[in-house]
């Protein structure tokens, strides 16, 4: 409902672009009687692009998302004209092959000089905290270890300073048979070994549905428990 795609920016770009293709045709076909873009949830989803950037060229790489920030030109311009409050990037757009006609119909030359200045943002339901300041940008996640394209990554964080990521989340690994099998969490990218999270009594995080508990949630401070991400009987409290 808040517009957060737990699978990350790349999956948002693919899924939401196809939704927009359908919704725009449906609106035309019904002469405007069915307009899915009037739904506030769709408006919230449209804001995910600006919220998920960590700097000018990289995005938040939680889950199986990559770190490259490659906006779709036709989709970005379409959404900006649909929702004027959106902030859109000015970097070169990607060129997917899904909808080449939209490059002609939907790209808007008047938007070529737009700049993006995204603000701090919290996705409360999915427990993503995105903090921006002149000194650095930070993104961290709580959540649980049973999400779409899940990684065992409760407490993972990313820091970007001077337009460069200095502490990263590696994002998606190579898509192989093992990657989507019972061997998934033996792989560095999906295991908590590949994320900036503690090792407790020699134990890594385990897969599970129990969410973290939030203790503080303000624009400048985000604190949560993460002991539920571990199967360590002696662990009673772990906060970040």
PDB file of C-alpha atoms in Angstrom:
ATOM      1  CA  UNK A   1       0.000   0.000   0.000  1.00  0.00           C
ATOM      2  CA  UNK A   2       2.946   2.359   0.550  1.00  0.00           C
ATOM      3  CA  UNK A   3       4.315   1.652  -2.920  1.00  0.00           C
ATOM      4  CA  UNK A   4       7.429  -0.270  -1.867  1.00  0.00           C
ATOM      5  CA  UNK A   5       8.649  -3.115  -4.084  1.00  0.00           C
ATOM      6  CA  UNK A   6      10.512  -5.555  -1.831  1.00  0.00           C
ATOM      7  CA  UNK A   7      12.234  -7.042  -4.878  1.00  0.00           C
ATOM      8  CA  UNK A   8      13.962  -3.750  -5.616  1.00  0.00           C
ATOM      9  CA  UNK A   9      14.172  -1.121  -8.316  1.00  0.00           C
ATOM     10  CA  UNK A  10      14.845  -3.403 -11.284  1.00  0.00           C
ATOM     11  CA  UNK A  11      11.725  -5.457 -10.608  1.00  0.00           C
ATOM     12  CA  UNK A  12       9.698  -2.290 -10.018  1.00  0.00           C
ATOM     13  CA  UNK A  13      10.880  -0.911 -13.362  1.00  0.00           C
ATOM     14  CA  UNK A  14       9.840  -4.075 -15.186  1.00  0.00           C
ATOM     15  CA  UNK A  15       6.551  -4.765 -13.413  1.00  0.00           C
ATOM     16  CA  UNK A  16       5.254  -1.229 -13.044  1.00  0.00           C
ATOM     17  CA  UNK A  17       6.130  -0.267 -16.624  1.00  0.00           C
ATOM     18  CA  UNK A  18       3.973  -3.114 -17.915  1.00  0.00           C
ATOM     19  CA  UNK A  19       1.190  -2.117 -15.529  1.00  0.00           C
ATOM     20  CA  UNK A  20       1.341   1.424 -16.931  1.00  0.00           C
ATOM     21  CA  UNK A  21       1.166   0.146 -20.505  1.00  0.00           C
ATOM     22  CA  UNK A  22      -1.985  -1.782 -19.622  1.00  0.00           C
ATOM     23  CA  UNK A  23      -3.572   0.961 -17.508  1.00  0.00           C
ATOM     24  CA  UNK A  24      -3.053   3.621 -20.174  1.00  0.00           C
ATOM     25  CA  UNK A  25      -4.632   1.442 -22.857  1.00  0.00           C
ATOM     26  CA  UNK A  26      -7.531   0.591 -20.544  1.00  0.00           C
ATOM     27  CA  UNK A  27      -8.151   4.285 -19.906  1.00  0.00           C
ATOM     28  CA  UNK A  28      -8.131   5.022 -23.639  1.00  0.00           C
ATOM     29  CA  UNK A  29     -10.352   2.032 -24.439  1.00  0.00           C
ATOM     30  CA  UNK A  30     -12.962   3.085 -21.855  1.00  0.00           C
ATOM     31  CA  UNK A  31     -12.788   6.789 -22.776  1.00  0.00           C
ATOM     32  CA  UNK A  32     -11.462   7.573 -19.314  1.00  0.00           C
ATOM     33  CA  UNK A  33     -14.175   5.735 -17.386  1.00  0.00           C
ATOM     34  CA  UNK A  34     -11.627   3.329 -15.879  1.00  0.00           C
ATOM     35  CA  UNK A  35      -8.556   5.275 -14.784  1.00  0.00           C
ATOM     36  CA  UNK A  36      -6.303   3.211 -12.535  1.00  0.00           C
ATOM     37  CA  UNK A  37      -3.893   6.133 -12.182  1.00  0.00           C
ATOM     38  CA  UNK A  38      -6.391   7.900  -9.899  1.00  0.00           C
ATOM     39  CA  UNK A  39      -5.758   5.243  -7.255  1.00  0.00           C
ATOM     40  CA  UNK A  40      -3.500   6.709  -4.539  1.00  0.00           C
ATOM     41  CA  UNK A  41      -1.730   3.357  -4.218  1.00  0.00           C
ATOM     42  CA  UNK A  42      -0.630   3.624  -7.862  1.00  0.00           C
ATOM     43  CA  UNK A  43       0.590   7.158  -7.149  1.00  0.00           C
ATOM     44  CA  UNK A  44       2.612   5.801  -4.208  1.00  0.00           C
ATOM     45  CA  UNK A  45       4.119   3.078  -6.403  1.00  0.00           C
ATOM     46  CA  UNK A  46       5.130   5.743  -8.936  1.00  0.00           C
ATOM     47  CA  UNK A  47       7.203   7.472  -6.231  1.00  0.00           C
ATOM     48  CA  UNK A  48       9.325   4.360  -5.639  1.00  0.00           C
ATOM     49  CA  UNK A  49      11.848   5.387  -8.304  1.00  0.00           C
ATOM     50  CA  UNK A  50      12.812   8.647  -6.597  1.00  0.00           C
ATOM     51  CA  UNK A  51      12.810   7.033  -3.150  1.00  0.00           C
ATOM     52  CA  UNK A  52      15.063   4.137  -4.121  1.00  0.00           C
ATOM     53  CA  UNK A  53      18.012   6.102  -5.512  1.00  0.00           C
ATOM     54  CA  UNK A  54      21.045   6.119  -3.203  1.00  0.00           C
ATOM     55  CA  UNK A  55      23.000   8.563  -5.398  1.00  0.00           C
ATOM     56  CA  UNK A  56      22.911   9.867  -8.973  1.00  0.00           C
ATOM     57  CA  UNK A  57      23.838   6.563 -10.626  1.00  0.00           C
ATOM     58  CA  UNK A  58      23.083   3.830  -8.089  1.00  0.00           C
ATOM     59  CA  UNK A  59      19.968   2.500  -6.407  1.00  0.00           C
ATOM     60  CA  UNK A  60      19.209   0.658  -3.188  1.00  0.00           C
ATOM     61  CA  UNK A  61      20.272  -2.913  -3.957  1.00  0.00           C
ATOM     62  CA  UNK A  62      18.273  -4.884  -1.401  1.00  0.00           C
ATOM     63  CA  UNK A  63      17.003  -8.346  -2.372  1.00  0.00           C
ATOM     64  CA  UNK A  64      17.804  -9.521  -5.925  1.00  0.00           C
ATOM     65  CA  UNK A  65      18.060  -5.976  -7.254  1.00  0.00           C
ATOM     66  CA  UNK A  66      21.203  -4.741  -8.963  1.00  0.00           C
ATOM     67  CA  UNK A  67      22.856  -1.492  -7.912  1.00  0.00           C
ATOM     68  CA  UNK A  68      22.756   0.319 -11.264  1.00  0.00           C
ATOM     69  CA  UNK A  69      20.145   3.101 -11.442  1.00  0.00           C
ATOM     70  CA  UNK A  70      18.863   2.896 -15.038  1.00  0.00           C
ATOM     71  CA  UNK A  71      15.557   4.743 -15.383  1.00  0.00           C
ATOM     72  CA  UNK A  72      13.254   4.070 -18.299  1.00  0.00           C
ATOM     73  CA  UNK A  73      12.833   7.286 -20.278  1.00  0.00           C
ATOM     74  CA  UNK A  74       9.358   6.738 -21.629  1.00  0.00           C
ATOM     75  CA  UNK A  75       8.043   5.443 -18.279  1.00  0.00           C
ATOM     76  CA  UNK A  76       9.646   8.261 -16.274  1.00  0.00           C
ATOM     77  CA  UNK A  77       8.252  10.979 -18.524  1.00  0.00           C
ATOM     78  CA  UNK A  78       4.827   9.357 -18.638  1.00  0.00           C
ATOM     79  CA  UNK A  79       4.690   9.214 -14.842  1.00  0.00           C
ATOM     80  CA  UNK A  80       5.887  12.816 -14.482  1.00  0.00           C
ATOM     81  CA  UNK A  81       3.096  14.026 -16.736  1.00  0.00           C
ATOM     82  CA  UNK A  82       0.633  11.844 -14.849  1.00  0.00           C
ATOM     83  CA  UNK A  83       1.855  12.949 -11.408  1.00  0.00           C
ATOM     84  CA  UNK A  84       3.522  16.413 -11.538  1.00  0.00           C
ATOM     85  CA  UNK A  85       4.755  16.085  -7.937  1.00  0.00           C
ATOM     86  CA  UNK A  86       7.217  13.332  -8.913  1.00  0.00           C
ATOM     87  CA  UNK A  87      10.930  14.064  -9.045  1.00  0.00           C
ATOM     88  CA  UNK A  88      12.641  12.496 -12.026  1.00  0.00           C
ATOM     89  CA  UNK A  89      16.319  11.871 -12.779  1.00  0.00           C
ATOM     90  CA  UNK A  90      18.271  13.644 -15.483  1.00  0.00           C
ATOM     91  CA  UNK A  91      20.787  10.838 -16.132  1.00  0.00           C
ATOM     92  CA  UNK A  92      20.736   8.934 -19.460  1.00  0.00           C
ATOM     93  CA  UNK A  93      17.793   6.590 -19.684  1.00  0.00           C
ATOM     94  CA  UNK A  94      17.923   2.887 -20.425  1.00  0.00           C
ATOM     95  CA  UNK A  95      16.531   1.464 -23.645  1.00  0.00           C
ATOM     96  CA  UNK A  96      14.431  -1.595 -22.953  1.00  0.00           C
ATOM     97  CA  UNK A  97      12.895  -3.396 -25.915  1.00  0.00           C
ATOM     98  CA  UNK A  98       9.470  -3.907 -24.308  1.00  0.00           C
ATOM     99  CA  UNK A  99       7.776  -0.836 -25.742  1.00  0.00           C
ATOM    100  CA  UNK A 100       9.799   0.937 -28.455  1.00  0.00           C
ATOM    101  CA  UNK A 101       6.756   2.895 -29.682  1.00  0.00           C
ATOM    102  CA  UNK A 102       6.546   4.551 -26.268  1.00  0.00           C
ATOM    103  CA  UNK A 103       9.962   6.111 -26.836  1.00  0.00           C
ATOM    104  CA  UNK A 104       8.270   8.224 -29.495  1.00  0.00           C
ATOM    105  CA  UNK A 105       4.856   8.708 -27.893  1.00  0.00           C
ATOM    106  CA  UNK A 106       5.734   9.253 -24.242  1.00  0.00           C
ATOM    107  CA  UNK A 107       9.194  10.806 -24.031  1.00  0.00           C
ATOM    108  CA  UNK A 108       8.826  14.520 -23.380  1.00  0.00           C
ATOM    109  CA  UNK A 109      11.688  16.819 -24.504  1.00  0.00           C
ATOM    110  CA  UNK A 110      10.491  19.520 -22.106  1.00  0.00           C
ATOM    111  CA  UNK A 111      11.504  17.282 -19.191  1.00  0.00           C
ATOM    112  CA  UNK A 112      15.093  16.788 -20.354  1.00  0.00           C
ATOM    113  CA  UNK A 113      16.544  19.285 -17.862  1.00  0.00           C
ATOM    114  CA  UNK A 114      14.726  17.994 -14.769  1.00  0.00           C
ATOM    115  CA  UNK A 115      16.781  17.334 -11.671  1.00  0.00           C
ATOM    116  CA  UNK A 116      16.017  14.991  -8.813  1.00  0.00           C
ATOM    117  CA  UNK A 117      16.441  15.938  -5.177  1.00  0.00           C
ATOM    118  CA  UNK A 118      14.842  13.046  -3.263  1.00  0.00           C
ATOM    119  CA  UNK A 119      14.048  13.390   0.427  1.00  0.00           C
ATOM    120  CA  UNK A 120      14.422  11.024   3.355  1.00  0.00           C
ATOM    121  CA  UNK A 121      11.694   8.413   3.398  1.00  0.00           C
ATOM    122  CA  UNK A 122      10.430   5.548   5.550  1.00  0.00           C
ATOM    123  CA  UNK A 123       8.469   2.585   4.194  1.00  0.00           C
ATOM    124  CA  UNK A 124       6.780   1.722   7.473  1.00  0.00           C
ATOM    125  CA  UNK A 125       5.073  -1.538   6.512  1.00  0.00           C
ATOM    126  CA  UNK A 126       8.127  -3.042   4.843  1.00  0.00           C
ATOM    127  CA  UNK A 127      10.580  -1.446   7.274  1.00  0.00           C
ATOM    128  CA  UNK A 128      12.916   0.380   4.906  1.00  0.00           C
ATOM    129  CA  UNK A 129      14.595   3.518   6.267  1.00  0.00           C
ATOM    130  CA  UNK A 130      16.126   5.944   3.749  1.00  0.00           C
ATOM    131  CA  UNK A 131      17.987   8.928   5.190  1.00  0.00           C
ATOM    132  CA  UNK A 132      19.520  11.723   3.128  1.00  0.00           C
ATOM    133  CA  UNK A 133      21.782  14.540   4.291  1.00  0.00           C
ATOM    134  CA  UNK A 134      24.438  16.802   2.729  1.00  0.00           C
ATOM    135  CA  UNK A 135      27.127  14.553   4.246  1.00  0.00           C
ATOM    136  CA  UNK A 136      25.878  11.123   3.168  1.00  0.00           C
ATOM    137  CA  UNK A 137      22.880   8.996   2.205  1.00  0.00           C
ATOM    138  CA  UNK A 138      21.929   5.856   4.112  1.00  0.00           C
ATOM    139  CA  UNK A 139      19.434   3.077   3.465  1.00  0.00           C
ATOM    140  CA  UNK A 140      18.770   0.193   5.821  1.00  0.00           C
ATOM    141  CA  UNK A 141      16.139  -2.477   6.149  1.00  0.00           C
ATOM    142  CA  UNK A 142      14.616  -4.451   8.977  1.00  0.00           C
ATOM    143  CA  UNK A 143      11.680  -6.609   7.837  1.00  0.00           C
ATOM    144  CA  UNK A 144      12.015 -10.383   7.936  1.00  0.00           C
ATOM    145  CA  UNK A 145      13.880 -13.175   6.173  1.00  0.00           C
ATOM    146  CA  UNK A 146      10.904 -14.446   4.209  1.00  0.00           C
ATOM    147  CA  UNK A 147      10.311 -11.869   1.500  1.00  0.00           C
ATOM    148  CA  UNK A 148       9.984 -12.022  -2.306  1.00  0.00           C
ATOM    149  CA  UNK A 149      13.436 -12.807  -3.758  1.00  0.00           C
ATOM    150  CA  UNK A 150      14.512 -13.108  -0.138  1.00  0.00           C
ATOM    151  CA  UNK A 151      17.999 -12.616   1.228  1.00  0.00           C
ATOM    152  CA  UNK A 152      18.822 -13.291   4.875  1.00  0.00           C
ATOM    153  CA  UNK A 153      19.525  -9.605   5.410  1.00  0.00           C
ATOM    154  CA  UNK A 154      17.618  -8.163   8.367  1.00  0.00           C
ATOM    155  CA  UNK A 155      19.640  -5.115   9.399  1.00  0.00           C
ATOM    156  CA  UNK A 156      21.536  -4.708   6.125  1.00  0.00           C
ATOM    157  CA  UNK A 157      22.515  -1.143   5.233  1.00  0.00           C
ATOM    158  CA  UNK A 158      24.037   0.913   2.434  1.00  0.00           C
ATOM    159  CA  UNK A 159      25.940   4.209   2.732  1.00  0.00           C
ATOM    160  CA  UNK A 160      26.741   6.563  -0.133  1.00  0.00           C
ATOM    161  CA  UNK A 161      29.077   9.528   0.325  1.00  0.00           C
ATOM    162  CA  UNK A 162      30.295  11.952  -2.342  1.00  0.00           C
ATOM    163  CA  UNK A 163      28.106  10.175  -4.899  1.00  0.00           C
ATOM    164  CA  UNK A 164      29.859   6.866  -4.290  1.00  0.00           C
ATOM    165  CA  UNK A 165      28.654   3.819  -2.342  1.00  0.00           C
ATOM    166  CA  UNK A 166      31.148   3.043   0.424  1.00  0.00           C
ATOM    167  CA  UNK A 167      29.206   0.376   2.348  1.00  0.00           C
ATOM    168  CA  UNK A 168      27.121  -1.747   0.023  1.00  0.00           C
ATOM    169  CA  UNK A 169      24.583  -4.522  -0.204  1.00  0.00           C
ATOM    170  CA  UNK A 170      25.741  -6.840  -3.023  1.00  0.00           C
ATOM    171  CA  UNK A 171      22.247  -7.294  -4.432  1.00  0.00           C
ATOM    172  CA  UNK A 172      21.285 -10.244  -6.600  1.00  0.00           C
ATOM    173  CA  UNK A 173      23.609 -13.122  -7.346  1.00  0.00           C
ATOM    174  CA  UNK A 174      23.826 -15.074 -10.584  1.00  0.00           C
ATOM    175  CA  UNK A 175      20.509 -16.705 -11.431  1.00  0.00           C
ATOM    176  CA  UNK A 176      21.279 -20.421 -11.531  1.00  0.00           C
ATOM    177  CA  UNK A 177      19.382 -23.584 -10.653  1.00  0.00           C
ATOM    178  CA  UNK A 178      21.078 -23.625  -7.246  1.00  0.00           C
ATOM    179  CA  UNK A 179      20.094 -20.013  -6.627  1.00  0.00           C
ATOM    180  CA  UNK A 180      16.400 -20.958  -6.638  1.00  0.00           C
ATOM    181  CA  UNK A 181      16.709 -24.274  -4.827  1.00  0.00           C
ATOM    182  CA  UNK A 182      17.282 -25.524  -1.289  1.00  0.00           C
ATOM    183  CA  UNK A 183      20.911 -24.433  -1.786  1.00  0.00           C
ATOM    184  CA  UNK A 184      19.924 -20.751  -2.031  1.00  0.00           C
ATOM    185  CA  UNK A 185      21.346 -19.690   1.333  1.00  0.00           C
ATOM    186  CA  UNK A 186      24.674 -21.405   0.809  1.00  0.00           C
ATOM    187  CA  UNK A 187      25.399 -18.661  -1.744  1.00  0.00           C
ATOM    188  CA  UNK A 188      27.226 -15.530  -0.564  1.00  0.00           C
ATOM    189  CA  UNK A 189      24.833 -13.026  -2.162  1.00  0.00           C
ATOM    190  CA  UNK A 190      21.727 -14.413  -0.432  1.00  0.00           C
ATOM    191  CA  UNK A 191      23.273 -15.561   2.842  1.00  0.00           C
ATOM    192  CA  UNK A 192      23.740 -13.085   5.682  1.00  0.00           C
ATOM    193  CA  UNK A 193      27.486 -13.698   5.103  1.00  0.00           C
ATOM    194  CA  UNK A 194      27.173 -11.312   2.177  1.00  0.00           C
ATOM    195  CA  UNK A 195      25.561  -8.496   4.163  1.00  0.00           C
ATOM    196  CA  UNK A 196      26.685  -6.037   6.833  1.00  0.00           C
ATOM    197  CA  UNK A 197      24.989  -7.854   9.719  1.00  0.00           C
ATOM    198  CA  UNK A 198      26.391  -9.477  12.879  1.00  0.00           C
ATOM    199  CA  UNK A 199      27.519 -13.071  13.269  1.00  0.00           C
ATOM    200  CA  UNK A 200      26.219 -14.257  16.666  1.00  0.00           C
ATOM    201  CA  UNK A 201      28.033 -17.118  18.435  1.00  0.00           C
ATOM    202  CA  UNK A 202      29.338 -18.183  15.038  1.00  0.00           C
ATOM    203  CA  UNK A 203      25.801 -18.320  13.598  1.00  0.00           C
ATOM    204  CA  UNK A 204      24.505 -16.563  10.504  1.00  0.00           C
ATOM    205  CA  UNK A 205      20.916 -15.409  10.048  1.00  0.00           C
ATOM    206  CA  UNK A 206      18.239 -17.967   9.204  1.00  0.00           C
ATOM    207  CA  UNK A 207      15.163 -17.804   6.981  1.00  0.00           C
ATOM    208  CA  UNK A 208      11.926 -16.992   8.798  1.00  0.00           C
ATOM    209  CA  UNK A 209       8.708 -14.968   8.671  1.00  0.00           C
ATOM    210  CA  UNK A 210       8.877 -13.214  12.035  1.00  0.00           C
ATOM    211  CA  UNK A 211       9.405  -9.478  11.517  1.00  0.00           C
ATOM    212  CA  UNK A 212      11.720  -7.200  13.376  1.00  0.00           C
ATOM    213  CA  UNK A 213      10.230  -4.979  16.062  1.00  0.00           C
ATOM    214  CA  UNK A 214      10.591  -1.237  15.571  1.00  0.00           C
ATOM    215  CA  UNK A 215      11.541   0.795  18.656  1.00  0.00           C
ATOM    216  CA  UNK A 216      12.157   4.216  17.114  1.00  0.00           C
ATOM    217  CA  UNK A 217      10.943   5.506  13.780  1.00  0.00           C
ATOM    218  CA  UNK A 218      11.559   9.184  13.043  1.00  0.00           C
ATOM    219  CA  UNK A 219      13.014  10.984   9.996  1.00  0.00           C
ATOM    220  CA  UNK A 220      16.421  11.040  11.709  1.00  0.00           C
ATOM    221  CA  UNK A 221      16.441   7.899  13.831  1.00  0.00           C
ATOM    222  CA  UNK A 222      15.465   4.308  13.158  1.00  0.00           C
ATOM    223  CA  UNK A 223      15.986   1.553  15.724  1.00  0.00           C
ATOM    224  CA  UNK A 224      14.768  -2.036  15.608  1.00  0.00           C
ATOM    225  CA  UNK A 225      15.343  -5.462  17.111  1.00  0.00           C
ATOM    226  CA  UNK A 226      16.812  -8.212  14.954  1.00  0.00           C
ATOM    227  CA  UNK A 227      17.259 -11.183  17.294  1.00  0.00           C
ATOM    228  CA  UNK A 228      14.404 -12.980  15.495  1.00  0.00           C
ATOM    229  CA  UNK A 229      16.654 -13.317  12.443  1.00  0.00           C
ATOM    230  CA  UNK A 230      18.892 -15.766  14.336  1.00  0.00           C
ATOM    231  CA  UNK A 231      18.416 -19.237  15.766  1.00  0.00           C
ATOM    232  CA  UNK A 232      20.612 -18.738  18.828  1.00  0.00           C
ATOM    233  CA  UNK A 233      18.845 -19.843  22.051  1.00  0.00           C
ATOM    234  CA  UNK A 234      20.981 -17.620  24.288  1.00  0.00           C
ATOM    235  CA  UNK A 235      20.324 -14.490  22.222  1.00  0.00           C
ATOM    236  CA  UNK A 236      17.682 -12.409  23.990  1.00  0.00           C
ATOM    237  CA  UNK A 237      18.172  -8.958  22.451  1.00  0.00           C
ATOM    238  CA  UNK A 238      19.929  -7.511  19.414  1.00  0.00           C
ATOM    239  CA  UNK A 239      19.183  -3.941  18.379  1.00  0.00           C
ATOM    240  CA  UNK A 240      20.439  -1.770  15.540  1.00  0.00           C
TER     241      UNK A 240
END
